[in-house]
mmCIF file of C-alpha atoms and ligand atoms in Angstrom:
data_model
loop_
_atom_site.group_PDB
_atom_site.id
_atom_site.type_symbol
_atom_site.label_atom_id
_atom_site.label_comp_id
_atom_site.label_asym_id
_atom_site.label_seq_id
_atom_site.Cartn_x
_atom_site.Cartn_y
_atom_site.Cartn_z
ATOM 1 C CA MET A 281 -31.318 129.184 32.405
ATOM 2 C CA THR A 282 -31.386 125.001 29.944
ATOM 3 C CA VAL A 283 -31.375 122.569 33.822
ATOM 4 C CA TYR A 284 -31.340 119.088 33.542
ATOM 5 C CA LEU A 285 -34.533 116.679 35.244
ATOM 6 C CA ASN A 286 -34.222 113.107 34.730
ATOM 7 C CA GLY A 287 -33.311 112.307 31.935
ATOM 8 C CA GLU A 288 -34.491 115.677 30.305
ATOM 9 C CA TYR A 289 -33.365 118.904 29.451
ATOM 10 C CA MET A 290 -36.438 122.080 30.532
ATOM 11 C CA PRO A 291 -36.250 125.423 31.189
ATOM 12 C CA ILE A 292 -35.849 125.804 34.847
ATOM 13 C CA GLY A 293 -39.410 127.560 35.504
ATOM 14 C CA GLU A 294 -40.861 123.942 33.614
ATOM 15 C CA ALA A 295 -38.886 121.891 35.649
ATOM 16 C CA ARG A 296 -41.138 120.160 38.505
ATOM 17 C CA VAL A 297 -40.492 117.274 41.052
ATOM 18 C CA PRO A 298 -43.662 115.516 42.756
ATOM 19 C CA VAL A 299 -43.725 116.286 46.435
ATOM 20 C CA LEU A 300 -43.544 112.912 47.482
ATOM 21 C CA ASP A 301 -39.397 113.118 46.702
ATOM 22 C CA ARG A 302 -37.439 112.468 49.061
ATOM 23 C CA GLY A 303 -35.048 115.219 49.171
ATOM 24 C CA PHE A 304 -38.367 117.498 49.502
ATOM 25 C CA LEU A 305 -39.758 116.556 52.435
ATOM 26 C CA LEU A 306 -36.869 114.518 54.293
ATOM 27 C CA GLY A 307 -33.491 116.144 52.513
ATOM 28 C CA ASP A 308 -32.648 112.911 51.266
ATOM 29 C CA GLY A 309 -29.728 113.304 49.193
ATOM 30 C CA VAL A 310 -26.820 114.548 48.306
ATOM 31 C CA TYR A 311 -25.565 117.296 45.705
ATOM 32 C CA GLU A 312 -21.850 118.256 44.461
ATOM 33 C CA VAL A 313 -21.337 121.986 43.009
ATOM 34 C CA ILE A 314 -18.563 122.123 39.929
ATOM 35 C CA PRO A 315 -16.790 124.923 38.879
ATOM 36 C CA VAL A 316 -16.365 125.379 35.249
ATOM 37 C CA TYR A 317 -13.639 127.866 33.641
ATOM 38 C CA ALA A 318 -13.951 128.092 30.330
ATOM 39 C CA ARG A 319 -15.859 125.659 29.600
ATOM 40 C CA LYS A 320 -14.234 123.188 31.055
ATOM 41 C CA PRO A 321 -14.984 121.903 34.640
ATOM 42 C CA PHE A 322 -12.056 122.241 37.949
ATOM 43 C CA ARG A 323 -10.662 118.921 39.207
ATOM 44 C CA MET A 324 -14.158 116.646 37.838
ATOM 45 C CA ALA A 325 -13.364 113.603 39.238
ATOM 46 C CA GLN A 326 -12.468 114.820 42.231
ATOM 47 C CA HIS A 327 -16.136 116.097 42.464
ATOM 48 C CA LEU A 328 -16.988 112.731 40.685
ATOM 49 C CA ALA A 329 -14.681 110.671 43.298
ATOM 50 C CA ARG A 330 -16.731 112.766 46.277
ATOM 51 C CA LEU A 331 -19.668 112.723 45.048
ATOM 52 C CA GLN A 332 -19.690 108.526 44.876
ATOM 53 C CA ASN A 333 -18.242 109.333 48.684
ATOM 54 C CA SER A 334 -21.421 111.252 49.028
ATOM 55 C CA CYS A 335 -23.385 108.402 47.412
ATOM 56 C CA ASP A 336 -21.899 105.754 49.692
ATOM 57 C CA GLY A 337 -22.381 107.420 52.848
ATOM 58 C CA ILE A 338 -25.708 107.750 52.496
ATOM 59 C CA ARG A 339 -26.412 104.078 50.758
ATOM 60 C CA LEU A 340 -27.743 105.361 47.524
ATOM 61 C CA ALA A 341 -26.775 103.576 45.341
ATOM 62 C CA ASN A 342 -24.772 106.371 42.317
ATOM 63 C CA PRO A 343 -26.949 106.187 38.704
ATOM 64 C CA LEU A 344 -24.372 106.746 36.675
ATOM 65 C CA ASP A 345 -20.896 105.986 36.779
ATOM 66 C CA ALA A 346 -18.080 108.498 36.968
ATOM 67 C CA ALA A 347 -18.187 107.584 32.739
ATOM 68 C CA ARG A 348 -22.207 108.924 32.040
ATOM 69 C CA TRP A 349 -21.509 111.977 34.837
ATOM 70 C CA THR A 350 -18.606 112.985 32.863
ATOM 71 C CA ALA A 351 -20.549 112.977 29.751
ATOM 72 C CA LEU A 352 -24.016 114.318 30.961
ATOM 73 C CA ILE A 353 -21.790 117.457 32.382
ATOM 74 C CA GLY A 354 -19.911 118.255 28.883
ATOM 75 C CA ASP A 355 -22.649 118.290 27.405
ATOM 76 C CA PHE A 356 -24.327 120.190 29.734
ATOM 77 C CA ILE A 357 -22.066 122.795 29.800
ATOM 78 C CA GLY A 358 -22.265 122.842 26.211
ATOM 79 C CA ARG A 359 -26.409 123.938 26.393
ATOM 80 C CA GLN A 360 -25.901 127.201 28.697
ATOM 81 C CA ASP A 361 -24.480 130.732 27.676
ATOM 82 C CA PHE A 362 -22.250 131.292 29.942
ATOM 83 C CA ALA A 363 -18.628 130.305 29.970
ATOM 84 C CA ASP A 364 -17.649 130.599 33.536
ATOM 85 C CA GLN A 365 -20.237 128.354 34.767
ATOM 86 C CA ASN A 366 -21.515 127.103 39.265
ATOM 87 C CA LEU A 367 -22.326 124.149 38.149
ATOM 88 C CA TYR A 368 -24.917 122.368 40.563
ATOM 89 C CA LEU A 369 -25.482 119.048 40.544
ATOM 90 C CA GLN A 370 -28.211 116.860 43.236
ATOM 91 C CA VAL A 371 -29.217 113.334 43.610
ATOM 92 C CA THR A 372 -32.212 111.925 45.865
ATOM 93 C CA ARG A 373 -33.962 108.610 46.656
ATOM 94 C CA GLY A 374 -35.886 109.411 44.512
ATOM 95 C CA VAL A 375 -40.654 109.653 45.037
ATOM 96 C CA ALA A 376 -41.839 107.461 46.893
ATOM 97 C CA LYS A 377 -45.285 107.071 50.085
ATOM 98 C CA ARG A 378 -43.160 108.877 53.139
ATOM 99 C CA ASP A 379 -41.208 107.119 55.279
ATOM 100 C CA HIS A 380 -38.115 107.078 57.142
ATOM 101 C CA ALA A 381 -37.154 103.555 55.505
ATOM 102 C CA PHE A 382 -35.745 103.164 52.193
ATOM 103 C CA PRO A 383 -38.148 102.901 49.963
ATOM 104 C CA GLN A 384 -38.172 99.343 47.383
ATOM 105 C CA GLY A 385 -37.526 100.311 43.792
ATOM 106 C CA ALA A 386 -37.517 103.977 43.645
ATOM 107 C CA GLN A 387 -35.183 105.730 41.416
ATOM 108 C CA PRO A 388 -32.669 108.153 42.396
ATOM 109 C CA THR A 389 -33.624 112.188 41.267
ATOM 110 C CA VAL A 390 -31.115 113.664 39.457
ATOM 111 C CA PHE A 391 -31.126 118.031 38.879
ATOM 112 C CA MET A 392 -27.961 120.058 37.449
ATOM 113 C CA MET A 393 -28.432 123.213 36.969
ATOM 114 C CA ALA A 394 -25.960 125.922 36.183
ATOM 115 C CA ASN A 395 -25.752 129.889 37.127
ATOM 116 C CA PRO A 396 -22.846 132.075 36.027
ATOM 117 C CA LEU A 397 -19.517 131.008 38.681
ATOM 118 C CA VAL A 398 -19.010 134.653 39.877
ATOM 119 C CA THR A 399 -15.380 134.278 41.458
ATOM 120 C CA PRO A 400 -14.074 137.538 44.070
ATOM 121 C CA THR A 401 -12.504 140.318 42.131
ATOM 122 C CA ALA A 402 -9.152 141.359 42.426
ATOM 123 C CA GLU A 403 -10.367 143.601 45.214
ATOM 124 C CA GLN A 404 -12.911 141.999 47.346
ATOM 125 C CA PHE A 405 -9.515 139.509 47.633
ATOM 126 C CA ASP A 406 -7.874 142.728 48.721
ATOM 127 C CA ALA A 407 -10.256 143.523 51.616
ATOM 128 C CA GLY A 408 -11.425 140.044 52.644
ATOM 129 C CA VAL A 409 -14.489 139.279 54.976
ATOM 130 C CA PRO A 410 -15.826 139.668 57.904
ATOM 131 C CA ALA A 411 -16.352 137.243 59.217
ATOM 132 C CA VAL A 412 -17.656 135.859 63.243
ATOM 133 C CA THR A 413 -17.294 132.011 65.375
ATOM 134 C CA ALA A 414 -20.012 130.348 66.143
ATOM 135 C CA ASN A 415 -20.754 126.820 67.888
ATOM 136 C CA ASP A 416 -19.987 123.655 65.059
ATOM 137 C CA ASN A 417 -23.757 121.760 66.187
ATOM 138 C CA ARG A 418 -24.359 120.374 63.351
ATOM 139 C CA TRP A 419 -23.665 116.007 62.658
ATOM 140 C CA GLN A 420 -21.079 113.695 63.127
ATOM 141 C CA ARG A 421 -21.211 113.011 59.560
ATOM 142 C CA CYS A 422 -20.419 116.776 58.085
ATOM 143 C CA ASP A 423 -17.829 114.767 55.405
ATOM 144 C CA ILE A 424 -21.434 113.357 53.499
ATOM 145 C CA LYS A 425 -22.240 115.856 50.855
ATOM 146 C CA SER A 426 -25.701 116.027 51.633
ATOM 147 C CA ILE A 427 -28.689 118.378 51.075
ATOM 148 C CA ALA A 428 -29.880 118.224 54.307
ATOM 149 C CA LEU A 429 -28.121 121.686 55.447
ATOM 150 C CA LEU A 430 -30.598 122.955 57.622
ATOM 151 C CA ALA A 431 -27.684 123.608 60.560
ATOM 152 C CA ASN A 432 -25.471 125.540 57.208
ATOM 153 C CA VAL A 433 -28.538 127.609 57.088
ATOM 154 C CA LEU A 434 -28.742 128.554 60.260
ATOM 155 C CA LEU A 435 -25.177 128.622 61.164
ATOM 156 C CA ARG A 436 -24.326 130.738 57.675
ATOM 157 C CA GLN A 437 -27.345 133.183 58.864
ATOM 158 C CA VAL A 438 -25.618 133.861 62.316
ATOM 159 C CA ALA A 439 -22.868 135.366 60.177
ATOM 160 C CA VAL A 440 -25.702 137.038 57.801
ATOM 161 C CA ASP A 441 -26.848 138.730 61.004
ATOM 162 C CA ALA A 442 -23.972 139.682 62.259
ATOM 163 C CA GLY A 443 -23.078 141.960 58.786
ATOM 164 C CA ALA A 444 -20.717 139.438 58.590
ATOM 165 C CA THR A 445 -19.870 136.530 55.714
ATOM 166 C CA GLU A 446 -19.077 133.537 57.296
ATOM 167 C CA SER A 447 -19.294 131.595 60.599
ATOM 168 C CA VAL A 448 -16.535 130.229 61.246
ATOM 169 C CA LEU A 449 -17.233 126.818 63.521
ATOM 170 C CA LEU A 450 -15.731 126.091 66.345
ATOM 171 C CA ARG A 451 -16.086 122.373 67.744
ATOM 172 C CA ASP A 452 -15.741 121.335 70.967
ATOM 173 C CA GLY A 453 -12.868 124.431 70.592
ATOM 174 C CA TYR A 454 -11.413 123.424 67.825
ATOM 175 C CA LEU A 455 -11.183 124.334 64.135
ATOM 176 C CA THR A 456 -13.989 122.483 62.113
ATOM 177 C CA GLU A 457 -14.564 124.406 58.754
ATOM 178 C CA GLY A 458 -17.240 127.713 57.464
ATOM 179 C CA ALA A 459 -20.987 127.067 57.183
ATOM 180 C CA ALA A 460 -20.304 126.441 53.608
ATOM 181 C CA SER A 461 -16.492 126.597 53.429
ATOM 182 C CA ASN A 462 -13.072 125.410 54.130
ATOM 183 C CA ILE A 463 -10.510 127.416 56.687
ATOM 184 C CA PHE A 464 -7.587 127.595 56.857
ATOM 185 C CA ALA A 465 -5.125 130.112 59.335
ATOM 186 C CA VAL A 466 -1.822 130.988 58.566
ATOM 187 C CA LYS A 467 1.380 131.709 61.597
ATOM 188 C CA GLY A 468 4.896 132.480 61.547
ATOM 189 C CA GLY A 469 4.506 131.511 57.306
ATOM 190 C CA THR A 470 2.910 128.195 58.354
ATOM 191 C CA ILE A 471 -0.422 127.208 56.677
ATOM 192 C CA LEU A 472 -2.583 125.612 59.329
ATOM 193 C CA ALA A 473 -4.838 123.425 57.506
ATOM 194 C CA PRO A 474 -7.852 121.366 60.071
ATOM 195 C CA LEU A 475 -7.719 117.620 59.878
ATOM 196 C CA ARG A 476 -9.618 115.957 56.762
ATOM 197 C CA ASN A 477 -12.235 114.044 58.885
ATOM 198 C CA HIS A 478 -15.604 113.119 59.388
ATOM 199 C CA LEU A 479 -16.387 117.089 61.147
ATOM 200 C CA MET A 480 -15.926 118.641 57.425
ATOM 201 C CA LEU A 481 -16.577 118.286 53.794
ATOM 202 C CA PRO A 482 -13.205 117.510 52.132
ATOM 203 C CA GLY A 483 -13.350 120.302 50.084
ATOM 204 C CA ILE A 484 -12.166 120.195 46.444
ATOM 205 C CA THR A 485 -10.312 123.156 46.786
ATOM 206 C CA TYR A 486 -9.006 122.056 50.318
ATOM 207 C CA ASP A 487 -7.289 119.843 49.194
ATOM 208 C CA THR A 488 -6.411 121.632 46.277
ATOM 209 C CA VAL A 489 -4.532 124.045 48.119
ATOM 210 C CA ILE A 490 -3.211 121.702 50.198
ATOM 211 C CA GLU A 491 -1.585 120.096 47.080
ATOM 212 C CA LEU A 492 -0.173 123.000 45.940
ATOM 213 C CA ALA A 493 1.888 123.919 49.405
ATOM 214 C CA ARG A 494 3.049 120.739 49.315
ATOM 215 C CA ALA A 495 4.440 120.485 45.730
ATOM 216 C CA HIS A 496 5.680 124.961 46.418
ATOM 217 C CA GLY A 497 7.243 123.572 49.571
ATOM 218 C CA LEU A 498 4.849 126.352 51.664
ATOM 219 C CA PRO A 499 5.441 125.418 55.176
ATOM 220 C CA LEU A 500 2.394 123.580 55.810
ATOM 221 C CA GLU A 501 0.952 121.760 58.923
ATOM 222 C CA VAL A 502 -2.466 119.293 58.850
ATOM 223 C CA ARG A 503 -3.387 119.220 62.539
ATOM 224 C CA GLU A 504 -5.810 120.257 64.903
ATOM 225 C CA ILE A 505 -6.327 123.953 65.245
ATOM 226 C CA SER A 506 -7.385 125.795 68.295
ATOM 227 C CA GLU A 507 -9.731 128.634 68.758
ATOM 228 C CA ALA A 508 -7.066 130.728 70.648
ATOM 229 C CA GLU A 509 -4.939 129.633 67.230
ATOM 230 C CA VAL A 510 -7.814 131.078 65.648
ATOM 231 C CA ARG A 511 -7.825 134.104 66.827
ATOM 232 C CA ALA A 512 -4.205 134.585 66.909
ATOM 233 C CA ALA A 513 -3.956 133.812 63.554
ATOM 234 C CA ASP A 514 -2.085 136.309 60.847
ATOM 235 C CA GLU A 515 -3.967 135.248 58.357
ATOM 236 C CA LEU A 516 -7.267 133.266 57.584
ATOM 237 C CA TRP A 517 -8.820 131.862 54.380
ATOM 238 C CA LEU A 518 -11.969 130.250 53.199
ATOM 239 C CA THR A 519 -12.020 128.121 50.537
ATOM 240 C CA SER A 520 -14.584 126.520 48.002
ATOM 241 C CA SER A 521 -15.228 126.120 44.130
ATOM 242 C CA THR A 522 -16.970 129.209 44.100
ATOM 243 C CA LYS A 523 -14.996 131.521 46.542
ATOM 244 C CA GLU A 524 -11.247 130.005 45.577
ATOM 245 C CA ILE A 525 -9.596 131.369 47.858
ATOM 246 C CA LEU A 526 -10.595 134.347 50.266
ATOM 247 C CA PRO A 527 -9.088 135.982 53.311
ATOM 248 C CA ILE A 528 -10.760 136.760 56.417
ATOM 249 C CA THR A 529 -9.949 140.068 57.658
ATOM 250 C CA ARG A 530 -12.001 140.585 60.182
ATOM 251 C CA LEU A 531 -13.259 137.954 63.274
ATOM 252 C CA ASP A 532 -15.867 138.983 65.798
ATOM 253 C CA GLY A 533 -15.073 142.541 65.337
ATOM 254 C CA ARG A 534 -11.279 142.449 65.289
ATOM 255 C CA PRO A 535 -9.008 142.946 62.397
ATOM 256 C CA VAL A 536 -7.251 139.407 61.766
ATOM 257 C CA GLY A 537 -3.276 140.048 61.272
ATOM 258 C CA SER A 538 -2.676 142.984 59.166
ATOM 259 C CA GLY A 539 -6.384 143.688 58.295
ATOM 260 C CA LYS A 540 -6.203 143.235 54.835
ATOM 261 C CA ALA A 541 -5.150 140.503 52.428
ATOM 262 C CA GLY A 542 -1.658 138.285 53.546
ATOM 263 C CA PRO A 543 1.247 136.796 51.637
ATOM 264 C CA VAL A 544 0.749 133.975 51.701
ATOM 265 C CA ALA A 545 -2.957 133.881 50.549
ATOM 266 C CA ARG A 546 -1.874 136.142 47.320
ATOM 267 C CA ARG A 547 0.896 133.454 47.557
ATOM 268 C CA MET A 548 -1.013 130.597 47.333
ATOM 269 C CA LEU A 549 -3.868 132.863 44.868
ATOM 270 C CA ALA A 550 -1.165 132.943 42.846
ATOM 271 C CA LEU A 551 -0.241 129.504 42.157
ATOM 272 C CA TYR A 552 -4.368 128.091 42.274
ATOM 273 C CA GLN A 553 -4.680 130.645 39.465
ATOM 274 C CA THR A 554 -1.821 129.018 37.712
ATOM 275 C CA LEU A 555 -3.395 125.851 37.816
ATOM 276 C CA LYS A 556 -6.712 126.612 37.007
ATOM 277 C CA GLU A 557 -5.702 127.516 33.469
ATOM 278 C CA THR A 558 -3.059 124.399 33.445
ATOM 279 C CA PRO A 559 -4.943 121.983 35.675
HETATM 280 N N1 PDD B 101 -19.817 124.649 49.882
HETATM 281 N N2 PDD B 101 -16.958 122.545 53.400
HETATM 282 C C1 PDD B 101 -18.861 123.430 53.163
HETATM 283 C C2 PDD B 101 -19.650 122.940 54.349
HETATM 284 C C3 PDD B 101 -19.029 123.537 51.774
HETATM 285 O O1 PDD B 101 -20.221 123.704 51.734
HETATM 286 C C4 PDD B 101 -18.264 123.978 50.965
HETATM 287 C C5 PDD B 101 -18.723 123.924 49.372
HETATM 288 C C6 PDD B 101 -17.039 123.650 51.752
HETATM 289 C C7 PDD B 101 -16.098 123.933 49.892
HETATM 290 O O2 PDD B 101 -16.490 122.625 49.590
HETATM 291 P P1 PDD B 101 -15.460 122.843 47.707
HETATM 292 O O3 PDD B 101 -14.158 123.568 47.950
HETATM 293 O O4 PDD B 101 -15.381 121.896 47.486
HETATM 294 O O5 PDD B 101 -16.471 123.895 46.979
HETATM 295 C C8 PDD B 101 -16.605 123.470 52.334
HETATM 296 C C9 PDD B 101 -20.328 124.741 47.893
HETATM 297 C C10 PDD B 101 -19.784 125.886 47.022
HETATM 298 C C11 PDD B 101 -21.814 124.798 48.491
HETATM 299 O O6 PDD B 101 -22.482 124.333 49.014
HETATM 300 O O7 PDD B 101 -22.740 125.933 47.548
#
């Protein structure tokens, strides 16, 4: 696998960062995951805008502007020998003597890798996945796509330890998101989406689902969603760039709605697939 590190391409086994990199020592950096279908990045402008927001959120000067990111990513995609890619990019505050305070004059570290993009199969969509609820104990800036993911790691492991795929996070009795995804509910045919605020990552897939619902006149409410509403939902979905729209069909061991993928999820996935083909 060819990766990109600070201006150079190299096999992944040869890519090295110094141990004083602030990403390694302090988790001081931000990242993006961009899905690439048939060598075309999906919603690249939105991902780059979110990267800029993440950089602004941690007061890090983005080392590249959107045009240069676009050119670099385009070149990088062309170097991979698979067409559907899960493109990961990361920017850290660079290498400096360890100190919490920002270093003077450090160059940001820029890293990119691509793995084959494996989206859920039709069978996996139909069956859906199990999830568990967990207490969202993360910080107050979940809108920043930070590489400091320890809380997300621990919360995701809660699901894995319970034999589930994802943790549905509740903060003060309200739905925020998943450990590595956004969460939607459906009740009586209406799609319910949690408020897009600092307590969740503004998912590009989340935004796309809302855009599609509005464009196609599907009933939608973007508002606070209580734990009781989560538990009484007809459908629950998780969304992300790699999982697309994936039904949650069991929550804390109990079936969600019919216990299978619901009709609104099916409609939304069809709209999403069409958009992927004609972005
Ligand atoms: N995660 N919320 C969290 C906490 C996430 O980590 C992700 C994605 C999302 C969905 O965002 P998007 O639709 O833009 O992928 C929401 C990526 C895939 C990851 O960390 O690998």
